[in-house]
Coordinates of C-alpha atoms and ligand atoms in Angstrom, one line a residue:
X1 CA -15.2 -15.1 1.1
X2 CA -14.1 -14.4 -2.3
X3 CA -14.5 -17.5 -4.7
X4 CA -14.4 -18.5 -9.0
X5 CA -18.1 -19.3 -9.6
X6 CA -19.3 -20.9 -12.8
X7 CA -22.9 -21.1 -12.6
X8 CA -26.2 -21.2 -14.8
X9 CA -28.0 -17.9 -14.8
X10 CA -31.3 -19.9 -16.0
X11 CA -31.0 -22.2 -12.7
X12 CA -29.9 -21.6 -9.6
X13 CA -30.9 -19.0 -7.2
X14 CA -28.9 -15.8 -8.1
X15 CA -29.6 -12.6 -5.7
X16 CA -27.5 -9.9 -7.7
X17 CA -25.4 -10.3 -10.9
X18 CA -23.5 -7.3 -11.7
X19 CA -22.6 -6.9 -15.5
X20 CA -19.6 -4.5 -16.4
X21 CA -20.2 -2.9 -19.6
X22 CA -18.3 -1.2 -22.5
X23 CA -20.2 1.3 -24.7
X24 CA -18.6 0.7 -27.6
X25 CA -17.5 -3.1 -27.8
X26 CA -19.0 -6.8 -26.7
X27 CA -16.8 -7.4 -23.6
X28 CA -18.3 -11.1 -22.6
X29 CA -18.4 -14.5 -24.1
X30 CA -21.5 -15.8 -22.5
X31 CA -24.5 -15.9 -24.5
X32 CA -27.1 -14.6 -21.9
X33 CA -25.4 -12.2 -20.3
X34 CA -24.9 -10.4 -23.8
X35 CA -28.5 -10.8 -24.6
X36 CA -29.2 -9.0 -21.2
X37 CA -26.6 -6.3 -22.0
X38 CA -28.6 -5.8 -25.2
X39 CA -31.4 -5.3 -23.8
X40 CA -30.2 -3.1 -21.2
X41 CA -29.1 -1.2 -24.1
X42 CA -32.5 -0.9 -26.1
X43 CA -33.9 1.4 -22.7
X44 CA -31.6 4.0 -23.6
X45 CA -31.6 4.8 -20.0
X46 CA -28.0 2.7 -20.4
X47 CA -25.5 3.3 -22.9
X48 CA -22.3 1.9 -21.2
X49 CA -20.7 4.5 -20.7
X50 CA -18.1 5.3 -17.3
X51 CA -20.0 5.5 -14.4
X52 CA -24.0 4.6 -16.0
X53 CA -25.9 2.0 -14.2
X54 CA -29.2 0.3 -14.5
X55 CA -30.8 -2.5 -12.8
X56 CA -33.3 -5.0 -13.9
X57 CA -35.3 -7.1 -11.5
X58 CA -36.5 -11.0 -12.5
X59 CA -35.2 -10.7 -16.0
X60 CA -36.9 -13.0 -18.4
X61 CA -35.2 -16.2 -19.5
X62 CA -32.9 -15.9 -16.6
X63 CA -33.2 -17.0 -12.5
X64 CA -31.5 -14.1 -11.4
X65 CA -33.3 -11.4 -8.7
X66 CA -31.7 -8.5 -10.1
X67 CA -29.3 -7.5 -12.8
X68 CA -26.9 -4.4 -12.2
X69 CA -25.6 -3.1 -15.1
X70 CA -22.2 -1.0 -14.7
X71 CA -21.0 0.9 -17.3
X72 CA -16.6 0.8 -18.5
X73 CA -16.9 3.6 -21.2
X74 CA -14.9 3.0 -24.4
X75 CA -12.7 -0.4 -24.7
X76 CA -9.7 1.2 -25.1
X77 CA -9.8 3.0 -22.2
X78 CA -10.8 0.1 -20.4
X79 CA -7.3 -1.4 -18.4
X80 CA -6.9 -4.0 -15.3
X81 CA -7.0 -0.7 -13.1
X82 CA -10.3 0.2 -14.5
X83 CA -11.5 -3.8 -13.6
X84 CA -10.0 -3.2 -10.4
X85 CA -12.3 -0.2 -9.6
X86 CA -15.7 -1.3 -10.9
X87 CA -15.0 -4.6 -8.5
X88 CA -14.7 -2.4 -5.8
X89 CA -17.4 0.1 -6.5
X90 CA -19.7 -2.8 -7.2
X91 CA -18.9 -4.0 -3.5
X92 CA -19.0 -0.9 -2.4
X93 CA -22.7 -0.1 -3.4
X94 CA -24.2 -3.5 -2.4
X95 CA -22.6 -2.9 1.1
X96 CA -24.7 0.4 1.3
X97 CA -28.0 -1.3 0.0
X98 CA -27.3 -4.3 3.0
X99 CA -26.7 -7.0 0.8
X100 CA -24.8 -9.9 1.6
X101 CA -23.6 -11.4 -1.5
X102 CA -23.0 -10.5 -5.2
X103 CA -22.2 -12.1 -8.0
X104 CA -19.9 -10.2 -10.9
X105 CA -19.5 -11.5 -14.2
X106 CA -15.9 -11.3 -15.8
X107 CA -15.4 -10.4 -19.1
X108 CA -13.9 -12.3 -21.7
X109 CA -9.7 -11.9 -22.2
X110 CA -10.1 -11.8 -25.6
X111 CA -12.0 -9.0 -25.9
X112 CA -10.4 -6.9 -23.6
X113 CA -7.0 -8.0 -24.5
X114 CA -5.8 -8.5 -21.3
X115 CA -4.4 -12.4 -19.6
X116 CA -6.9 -14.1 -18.1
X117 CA -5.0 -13.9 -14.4
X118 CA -4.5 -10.5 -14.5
X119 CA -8.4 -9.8 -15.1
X120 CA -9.1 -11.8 -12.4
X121 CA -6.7 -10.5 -10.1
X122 CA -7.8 -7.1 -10.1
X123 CA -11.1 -7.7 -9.6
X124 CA -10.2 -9.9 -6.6
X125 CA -8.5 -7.2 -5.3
X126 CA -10.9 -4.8 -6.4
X127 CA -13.4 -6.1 -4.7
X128 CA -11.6 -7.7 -1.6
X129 CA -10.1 -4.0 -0.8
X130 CA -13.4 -2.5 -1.7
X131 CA -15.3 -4.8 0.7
X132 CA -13.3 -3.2 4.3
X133 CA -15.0 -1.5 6.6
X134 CA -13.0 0.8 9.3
X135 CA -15.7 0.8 11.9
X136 CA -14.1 0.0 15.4
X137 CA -14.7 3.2 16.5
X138 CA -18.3 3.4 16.0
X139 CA -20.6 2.8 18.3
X140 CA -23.3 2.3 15.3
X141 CA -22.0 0.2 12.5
X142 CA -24.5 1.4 9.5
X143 CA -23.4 -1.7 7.3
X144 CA -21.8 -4.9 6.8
X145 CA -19.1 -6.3 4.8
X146 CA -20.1 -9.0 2.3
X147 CA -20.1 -12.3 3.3
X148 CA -19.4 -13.8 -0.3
X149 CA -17.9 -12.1 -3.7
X150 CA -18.1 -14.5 -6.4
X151 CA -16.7 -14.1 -9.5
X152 CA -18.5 -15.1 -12.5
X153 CA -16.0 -17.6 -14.8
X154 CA -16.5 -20.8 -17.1
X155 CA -15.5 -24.0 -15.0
X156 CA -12.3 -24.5 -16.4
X157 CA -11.2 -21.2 -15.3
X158 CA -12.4 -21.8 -11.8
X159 CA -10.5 -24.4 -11.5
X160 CA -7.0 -23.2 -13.3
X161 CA -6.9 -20.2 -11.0
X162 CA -8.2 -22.0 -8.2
X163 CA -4.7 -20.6 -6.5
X164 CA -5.0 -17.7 -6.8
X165 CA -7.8 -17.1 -4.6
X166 CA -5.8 -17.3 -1.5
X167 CA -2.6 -15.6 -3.2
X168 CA -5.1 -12.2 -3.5
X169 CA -6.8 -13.0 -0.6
X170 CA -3.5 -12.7 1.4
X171 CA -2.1 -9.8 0.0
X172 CA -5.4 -8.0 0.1
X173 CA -5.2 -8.8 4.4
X174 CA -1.6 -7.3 4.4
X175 CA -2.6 -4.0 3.0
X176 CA -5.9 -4.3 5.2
X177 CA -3.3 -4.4 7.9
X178 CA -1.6 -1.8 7.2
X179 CA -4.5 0.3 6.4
X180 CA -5.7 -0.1 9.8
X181 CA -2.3 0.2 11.3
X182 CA -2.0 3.7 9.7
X183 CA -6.3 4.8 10.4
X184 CA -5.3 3.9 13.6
X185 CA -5.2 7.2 15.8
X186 CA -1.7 8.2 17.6
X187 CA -2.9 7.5 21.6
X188 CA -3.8 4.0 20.6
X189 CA -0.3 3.2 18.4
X190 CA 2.9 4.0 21.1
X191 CA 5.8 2.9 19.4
X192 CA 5.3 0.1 22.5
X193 CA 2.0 -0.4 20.9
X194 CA 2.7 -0.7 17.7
X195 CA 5.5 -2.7 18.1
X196 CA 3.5 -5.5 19.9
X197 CA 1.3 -5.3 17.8
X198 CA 3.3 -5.6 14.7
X199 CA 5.1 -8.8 16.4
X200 CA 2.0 -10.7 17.4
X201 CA 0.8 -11.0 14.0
X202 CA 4.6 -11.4 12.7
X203 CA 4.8 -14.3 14.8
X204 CA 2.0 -16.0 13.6
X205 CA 3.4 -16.5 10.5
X206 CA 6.4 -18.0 11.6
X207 CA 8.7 -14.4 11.3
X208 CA 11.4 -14.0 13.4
X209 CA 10.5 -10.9 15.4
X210 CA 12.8 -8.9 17.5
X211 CA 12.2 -5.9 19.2
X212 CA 15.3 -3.0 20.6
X213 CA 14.1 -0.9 23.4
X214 CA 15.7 2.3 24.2
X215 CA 18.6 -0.2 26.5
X216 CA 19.4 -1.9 23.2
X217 CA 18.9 1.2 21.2
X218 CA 21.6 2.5 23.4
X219 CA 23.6 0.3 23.1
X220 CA 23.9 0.2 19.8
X221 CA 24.3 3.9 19.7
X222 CA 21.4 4.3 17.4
X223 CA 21.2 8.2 18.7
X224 CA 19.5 9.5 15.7
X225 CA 16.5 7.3 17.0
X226 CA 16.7 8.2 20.3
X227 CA 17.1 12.3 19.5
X228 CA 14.1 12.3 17.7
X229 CA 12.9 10.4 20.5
X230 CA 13.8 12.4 23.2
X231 CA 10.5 14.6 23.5
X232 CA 8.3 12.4 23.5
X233 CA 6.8 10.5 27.3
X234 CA 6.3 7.3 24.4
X235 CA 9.5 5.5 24.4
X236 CA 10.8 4.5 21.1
X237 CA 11.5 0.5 20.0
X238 CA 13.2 -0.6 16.6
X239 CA 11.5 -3.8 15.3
X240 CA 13.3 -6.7 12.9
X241 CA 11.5 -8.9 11.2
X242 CA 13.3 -11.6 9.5
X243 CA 12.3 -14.2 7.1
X244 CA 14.6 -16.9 5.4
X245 CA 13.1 -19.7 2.9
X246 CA 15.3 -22.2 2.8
X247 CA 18.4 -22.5 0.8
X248 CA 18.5 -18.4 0.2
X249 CA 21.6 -16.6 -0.3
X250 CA 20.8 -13.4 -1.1
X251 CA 19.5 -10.6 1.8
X252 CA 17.4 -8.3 0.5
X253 CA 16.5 -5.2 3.4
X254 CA 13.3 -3.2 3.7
X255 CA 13.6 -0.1 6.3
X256 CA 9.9 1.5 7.0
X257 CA 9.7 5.5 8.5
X258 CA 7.9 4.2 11.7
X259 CA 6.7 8.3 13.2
X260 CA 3.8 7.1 15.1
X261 CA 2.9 10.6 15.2
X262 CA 4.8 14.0 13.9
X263 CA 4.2 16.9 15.3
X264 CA 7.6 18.7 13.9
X265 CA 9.1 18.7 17.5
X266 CA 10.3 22.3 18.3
X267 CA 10.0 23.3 14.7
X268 CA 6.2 22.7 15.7
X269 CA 4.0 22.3 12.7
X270 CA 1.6 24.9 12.0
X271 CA -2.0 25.1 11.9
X272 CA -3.7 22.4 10.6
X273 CA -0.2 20.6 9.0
X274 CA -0.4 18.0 12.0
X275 CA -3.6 17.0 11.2
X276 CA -3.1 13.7 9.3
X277 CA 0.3 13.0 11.2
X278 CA -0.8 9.4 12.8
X279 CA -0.4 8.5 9.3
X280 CA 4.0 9.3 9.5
X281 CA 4.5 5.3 10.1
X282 CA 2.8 4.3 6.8
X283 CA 6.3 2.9 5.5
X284 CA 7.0 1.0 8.9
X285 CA 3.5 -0.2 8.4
X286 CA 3.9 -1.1 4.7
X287 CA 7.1 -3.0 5.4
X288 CA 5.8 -5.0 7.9
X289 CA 2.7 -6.3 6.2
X290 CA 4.3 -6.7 3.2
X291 CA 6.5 -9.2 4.7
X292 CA 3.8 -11.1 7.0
X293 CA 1.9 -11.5 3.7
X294 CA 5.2 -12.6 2.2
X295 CA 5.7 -15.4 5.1
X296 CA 1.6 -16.4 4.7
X297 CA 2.5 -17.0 1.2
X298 CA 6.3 -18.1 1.2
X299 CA 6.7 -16.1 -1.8
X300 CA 9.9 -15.0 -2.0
X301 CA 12.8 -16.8 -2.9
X302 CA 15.6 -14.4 -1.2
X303 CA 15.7 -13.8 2.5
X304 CA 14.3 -10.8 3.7
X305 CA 15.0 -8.6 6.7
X306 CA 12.5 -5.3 7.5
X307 CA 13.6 -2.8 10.0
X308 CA 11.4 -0.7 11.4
X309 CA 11.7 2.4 13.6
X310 CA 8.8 3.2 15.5
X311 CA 9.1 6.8 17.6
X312 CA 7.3 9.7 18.4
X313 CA 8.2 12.8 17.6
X314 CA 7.2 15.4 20.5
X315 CA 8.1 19.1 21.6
X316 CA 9.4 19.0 25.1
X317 CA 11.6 20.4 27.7
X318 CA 13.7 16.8 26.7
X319 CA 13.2 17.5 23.0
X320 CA 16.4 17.5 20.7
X321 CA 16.5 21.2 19.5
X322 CA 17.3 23.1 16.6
X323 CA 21.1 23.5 16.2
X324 CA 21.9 20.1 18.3
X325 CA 24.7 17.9 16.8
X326 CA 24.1 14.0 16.8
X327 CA 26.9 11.5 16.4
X328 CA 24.4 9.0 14.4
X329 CA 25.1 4.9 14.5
X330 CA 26.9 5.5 11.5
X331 CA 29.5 7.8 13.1
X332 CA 28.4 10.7 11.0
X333 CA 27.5 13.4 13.1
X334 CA 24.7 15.8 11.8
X335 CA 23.5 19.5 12.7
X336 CA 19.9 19.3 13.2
X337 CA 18.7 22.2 11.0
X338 CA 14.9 21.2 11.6
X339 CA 13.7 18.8 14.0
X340 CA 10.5 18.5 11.7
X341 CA 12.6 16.5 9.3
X342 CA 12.8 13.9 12.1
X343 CA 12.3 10.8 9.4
X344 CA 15.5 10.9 7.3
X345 CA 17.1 10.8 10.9
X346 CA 15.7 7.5 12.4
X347 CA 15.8 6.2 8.7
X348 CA 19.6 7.1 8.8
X349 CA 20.1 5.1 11.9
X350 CA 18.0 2.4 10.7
X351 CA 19.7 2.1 7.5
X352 CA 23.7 2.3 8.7
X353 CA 22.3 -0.1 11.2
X354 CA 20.7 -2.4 8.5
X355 CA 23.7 -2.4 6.1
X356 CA 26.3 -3.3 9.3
X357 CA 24.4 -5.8 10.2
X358 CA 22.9 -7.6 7.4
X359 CA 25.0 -6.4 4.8
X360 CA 21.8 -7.1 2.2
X361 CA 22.3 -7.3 -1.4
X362 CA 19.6 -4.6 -1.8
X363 CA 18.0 -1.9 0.5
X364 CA 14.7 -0.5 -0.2
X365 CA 12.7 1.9 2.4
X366 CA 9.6 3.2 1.9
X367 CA 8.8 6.8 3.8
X368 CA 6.3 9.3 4.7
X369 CA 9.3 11.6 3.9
X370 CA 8.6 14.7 2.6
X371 CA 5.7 17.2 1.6
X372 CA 7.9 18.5 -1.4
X373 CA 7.3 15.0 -3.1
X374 CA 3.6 15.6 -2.5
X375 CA 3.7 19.0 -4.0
X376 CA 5.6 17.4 -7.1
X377 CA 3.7 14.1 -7.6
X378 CA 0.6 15.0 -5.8
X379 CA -1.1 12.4 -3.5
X380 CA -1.7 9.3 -5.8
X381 CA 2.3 8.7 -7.0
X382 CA 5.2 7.7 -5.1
X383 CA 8.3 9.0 -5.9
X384 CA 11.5 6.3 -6.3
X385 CA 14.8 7.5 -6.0
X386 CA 18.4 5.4 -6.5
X387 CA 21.3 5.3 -8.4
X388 CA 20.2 2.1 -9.6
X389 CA 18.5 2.2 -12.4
X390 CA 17.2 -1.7 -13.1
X391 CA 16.3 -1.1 -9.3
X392 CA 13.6 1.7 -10.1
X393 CA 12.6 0.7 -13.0
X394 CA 11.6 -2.4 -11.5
X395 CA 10.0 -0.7 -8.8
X396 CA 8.0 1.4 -11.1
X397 CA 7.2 -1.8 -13.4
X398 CA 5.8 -3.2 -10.1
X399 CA 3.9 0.1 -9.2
X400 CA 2.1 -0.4 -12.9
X401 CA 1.3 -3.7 -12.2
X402 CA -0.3 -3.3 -8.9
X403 CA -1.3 1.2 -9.5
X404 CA 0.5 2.0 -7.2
X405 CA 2.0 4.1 -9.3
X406 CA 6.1 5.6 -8.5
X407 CA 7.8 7.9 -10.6
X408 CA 11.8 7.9 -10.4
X409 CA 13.1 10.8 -9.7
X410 CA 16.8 11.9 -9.6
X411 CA 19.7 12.0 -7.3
X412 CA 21.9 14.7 -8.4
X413 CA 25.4 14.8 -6.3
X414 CA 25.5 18.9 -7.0
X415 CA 22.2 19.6 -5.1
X416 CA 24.4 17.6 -1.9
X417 CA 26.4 20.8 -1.3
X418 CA 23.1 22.3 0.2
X419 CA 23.3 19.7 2.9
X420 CA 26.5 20.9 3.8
X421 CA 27.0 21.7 7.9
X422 CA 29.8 24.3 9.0
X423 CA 30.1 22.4 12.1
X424 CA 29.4 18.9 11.8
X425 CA 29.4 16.3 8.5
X426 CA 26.1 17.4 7.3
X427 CA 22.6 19.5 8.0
X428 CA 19.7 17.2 8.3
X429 CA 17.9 20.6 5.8
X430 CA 19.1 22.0 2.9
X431 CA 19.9 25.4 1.9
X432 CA 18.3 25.7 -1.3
X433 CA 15.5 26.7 -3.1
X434 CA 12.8 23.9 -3.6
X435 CA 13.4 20.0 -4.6
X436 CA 13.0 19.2 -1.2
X437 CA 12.5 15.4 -2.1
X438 CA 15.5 15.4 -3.7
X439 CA 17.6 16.5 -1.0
X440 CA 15.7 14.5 1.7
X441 CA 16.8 11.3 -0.4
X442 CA 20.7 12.7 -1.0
X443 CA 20.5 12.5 3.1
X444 CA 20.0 9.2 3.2
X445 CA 22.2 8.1 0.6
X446 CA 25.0 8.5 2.7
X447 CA 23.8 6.2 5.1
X448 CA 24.0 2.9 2.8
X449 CA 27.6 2.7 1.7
X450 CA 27.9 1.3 -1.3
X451 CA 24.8 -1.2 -1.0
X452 CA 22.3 -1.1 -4.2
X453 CA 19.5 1.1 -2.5
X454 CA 16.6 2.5 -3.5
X455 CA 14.2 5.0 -1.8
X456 CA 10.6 5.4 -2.0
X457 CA 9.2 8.7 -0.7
X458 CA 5.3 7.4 -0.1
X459 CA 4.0 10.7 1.9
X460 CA 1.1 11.8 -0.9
X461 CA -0.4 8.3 -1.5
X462 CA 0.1 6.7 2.0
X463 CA -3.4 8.5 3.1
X464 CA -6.6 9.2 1.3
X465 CA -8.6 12.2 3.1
X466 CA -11.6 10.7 1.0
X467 CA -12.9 7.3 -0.1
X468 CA -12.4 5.5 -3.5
X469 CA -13.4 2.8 -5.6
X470 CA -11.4 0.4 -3.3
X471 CA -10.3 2.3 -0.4
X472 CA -11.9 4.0 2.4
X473 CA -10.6 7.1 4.1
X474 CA -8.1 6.9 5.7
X475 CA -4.4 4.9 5.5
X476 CA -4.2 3.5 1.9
X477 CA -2.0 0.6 2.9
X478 CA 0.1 1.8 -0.1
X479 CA 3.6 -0.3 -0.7
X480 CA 2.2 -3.6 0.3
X481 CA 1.0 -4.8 -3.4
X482 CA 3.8 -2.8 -4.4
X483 CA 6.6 -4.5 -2.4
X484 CA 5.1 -8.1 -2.4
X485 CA 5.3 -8.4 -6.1
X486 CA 8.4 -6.7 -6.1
X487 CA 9.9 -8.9 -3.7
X488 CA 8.6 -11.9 -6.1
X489 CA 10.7 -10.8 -8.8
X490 CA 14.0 -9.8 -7.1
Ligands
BES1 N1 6.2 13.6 7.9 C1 6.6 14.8 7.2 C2 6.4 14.7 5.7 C3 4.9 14.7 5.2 C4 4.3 15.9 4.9 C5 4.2 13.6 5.1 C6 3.0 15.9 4.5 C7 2.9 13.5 4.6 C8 2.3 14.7 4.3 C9 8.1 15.0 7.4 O1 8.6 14.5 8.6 C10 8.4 16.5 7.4 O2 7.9 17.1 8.2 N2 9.1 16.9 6.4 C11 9.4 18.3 6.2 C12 10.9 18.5 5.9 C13 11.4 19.9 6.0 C14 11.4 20.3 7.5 C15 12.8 19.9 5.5 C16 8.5 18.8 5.1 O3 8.3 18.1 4.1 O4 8.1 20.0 5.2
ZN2 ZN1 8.5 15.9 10.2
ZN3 ZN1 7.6 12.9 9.4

């Protein structure tokens, strides 16, 4: 579907070239399409700049049906985020006018001072992302995806980055995954449910998938699961997904909040807070695709292991209450002081569980976790939390590469105190004004030992109430660029 094109604008039957265009600066190497952009320019309907667009039909001198012209604004503001969204609103538009191809020329490295792979690569993503349609649930599907994105390149270049066609392609399916996995409404994702669904497609690509149900969840005394799960009729499973290239030492662990709904429990949420809560299993979601695009692609050099915890969290007359004590796997018993912060508990299981049994090199989970993080980084940055400071920073180097952005935040031991619990090891809430993020991570840190750990609290850009360049509505699929070319580089 999406494929390196070099072809001859005078020749062959062209439907719709799209031309992104910088105000200020030439951005492309090929003759005729500058000699379009000029005169484009000479209307003066069409200056360049961010957002403009024109479109000419049967251009002289050329074989092409129609030119769209899409203006970038100033070159320096122009970045491989900026190539990433004019892919996808390109896509986007030519969906709504019910075309089936398009054709989008590339601009010149050069120029725009930016490698040649990395232009391309956002703008396969860009308009790979930009080209899904969530419409299962319509009866009336108003449009259709693209059948083919080309991208408009000399033949040399086709053929150098041949490869990376199905690299994008892959991990552009994984956070399509997980998008749908977290658009997917609560009655229609059980923890059951999601599970299966989770190890079909694991399987396919040759992951080892294991599922615990509440007998092995038991049995393992993974109680902090199972009290979060108490309220709920959905019974709760705990997924592992496991894949190991060959001749790997090191185990690296990803741990995904799996709350296939959150309704706060007996600390009910009020009002309209519950609204988007389907979306609580964005990290299990993120995990998992992140590592079936992983095995598609055998990109990883380190074995990785993904746990994910996949509950409900439900008021009932079987609920776990405010005020309960829970001896957790770890042995650690905790005072529930909220059962609305139901994640850091299953996470805390999940994570002692993890670090027993794999005893990984590195642990990384990913969470819907708290709204305080939302409130500090609003809903388009992550925040990253660990001790580990070559950890975060190359999580946040990954988050620039792919925008999904992650600030780190810190872990002050002081702020623990708050956590403190007269009757039991600790309070799963603080008692202290604000930094709520902060706290929710000091929770978890005692659950990993000493293992090098980092946390990233995902609850602002896991959803999008409204569409983007490249995303619908809906689940973002956020993490899964993030964690793939992380998990390249570890
Ligand atoms: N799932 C929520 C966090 C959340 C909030 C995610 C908004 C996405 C958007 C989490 O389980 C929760 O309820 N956290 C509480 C913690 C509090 C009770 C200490 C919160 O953030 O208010
Ligand atoms: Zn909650
Ligand atoms: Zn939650």
């Amino acid at each position: 579907m999406l494929e390196l094109k070099s072809v001859h604008l005078q020749k062959g039957e062209i439907e719709t070239l799209v031309i992104p265009v910088c105000e200020d600066k030439e951005i492309h190497d090929n003759q005729t399409i500058n000699s379009l952009i000029r005169k484009a320019k000479k209307t003066e309907e069409f200056k360049g700049e961010k957002d403009e667009e024109i479109t000419f039909y049967n251009p002289a001198q050329t074989s092409v049906k129609r030119v769209i012209f899409k203006g970038l604004g100033k070159l320096e503001k122009v970045d491989t985020e900026s190539l990433r969204k004019v892919a996808g609103s390109t896509v986007k538009n030519c969906i709504k006018k019910d075309f089936s191809e398009v054709l989008i020329a590339v601009p010149a490295p050069k120029k725009i001072r930016q490698e040649m792979s990395d232009i391309l690569e956002a703008m396969m993503e860009g308009a790979f992302l930009g080209n899904h349609l969530f419409d299962k649930y319509k009866e009336e599907k108003k449009h259709k995806p693209l059948e083919q994105i080309s991208l408009f390149v000399t033949s040399e270049t086709a053929k150098k980055f041949s490869r990376l066609i199905s690299q994008v392609t892959a991990v552009c399916e994984g956070t399509i995954l997980a998008r749908e996995w977290v658009t997917t409404p609560s009655n229609e994702k059980s923890p059951v449910e999601l599970a299966k669904s989770i190890v079909t497609i694991a399987e396919k690509e040759k992951l080892r998938a294991t599922v615990l149900d509440v007998k092995a969840l038991r049995k393992h005394k993974l109680n902090a699961i199972l009290a979060v799960a108490s309220g709920s009729e959905n019974a709760p499973r705990m997924v592992v997904l496991e894949y190991k290239p060959k001749g790997a030492k090191k185990t690296i662990a990803l741990v995904g909040k799996g709350i296939t709904f959150d309704s706060g429990g007996i600390n009910l949420k009020p009002g309209s807070a519950s609204k988007d809560m389907k979306t609580d299993m964005a990290g299990a979601a993120a995990v998992a695709a992140a590592m079936i695009t992983i095995a598609k692609l055998g990109a990883a050099k380190v074995n990785v292991v993904g746990l994910l915890p996949l509950v409900e969290n439900m008021p009932s007359g079987s609920a776990y209450r405010p005020g309960d004590i829970i001896r957790t796997y770890s042995g650690k018993t905790v005072e529930i002081g909220n059962t609305d912060a139901e994640g850091r508990m299953i996470l805390a299981d999940a994570m002692s569980y993890t670090v027993e049994k794999y005893k990984p090199h590195t642990l990384i989970d990913l969470a819907t976790l708290t709204g305080a993080c939302v409130v500090g980084l609003g809903d388009k940055i992550a925040g990253v939390f660990s001790k580990d400071d070559k950890l975060a920073q190359a999580i946040v180097r990954s988050g620039e590469k792919t925008y999904e952005r992650c600030w780190h935040l810190p872990l002050p031991d002081d702020y623990k105190e708050s956590l403190k619990s007269e009757i039991a090891d600790t309070n799963n809430i603080a008692d202290m004004n604000g930094g709520g993020a902060i706290t929710a991570a000091l929770f978890l840190s005692d659950f990993v030992k000493d293992t090098c750990w980092a946390h990233v609290d995902i609850a602002g850009p896991a959803f999008a109430k409204k569409e983007s360049a490249y995303c619908g509505a809906g689940g973002t699929g956020f993490g899964v660029r993030l964690l793939c070319d992380l998990l390249e580089k570890l």
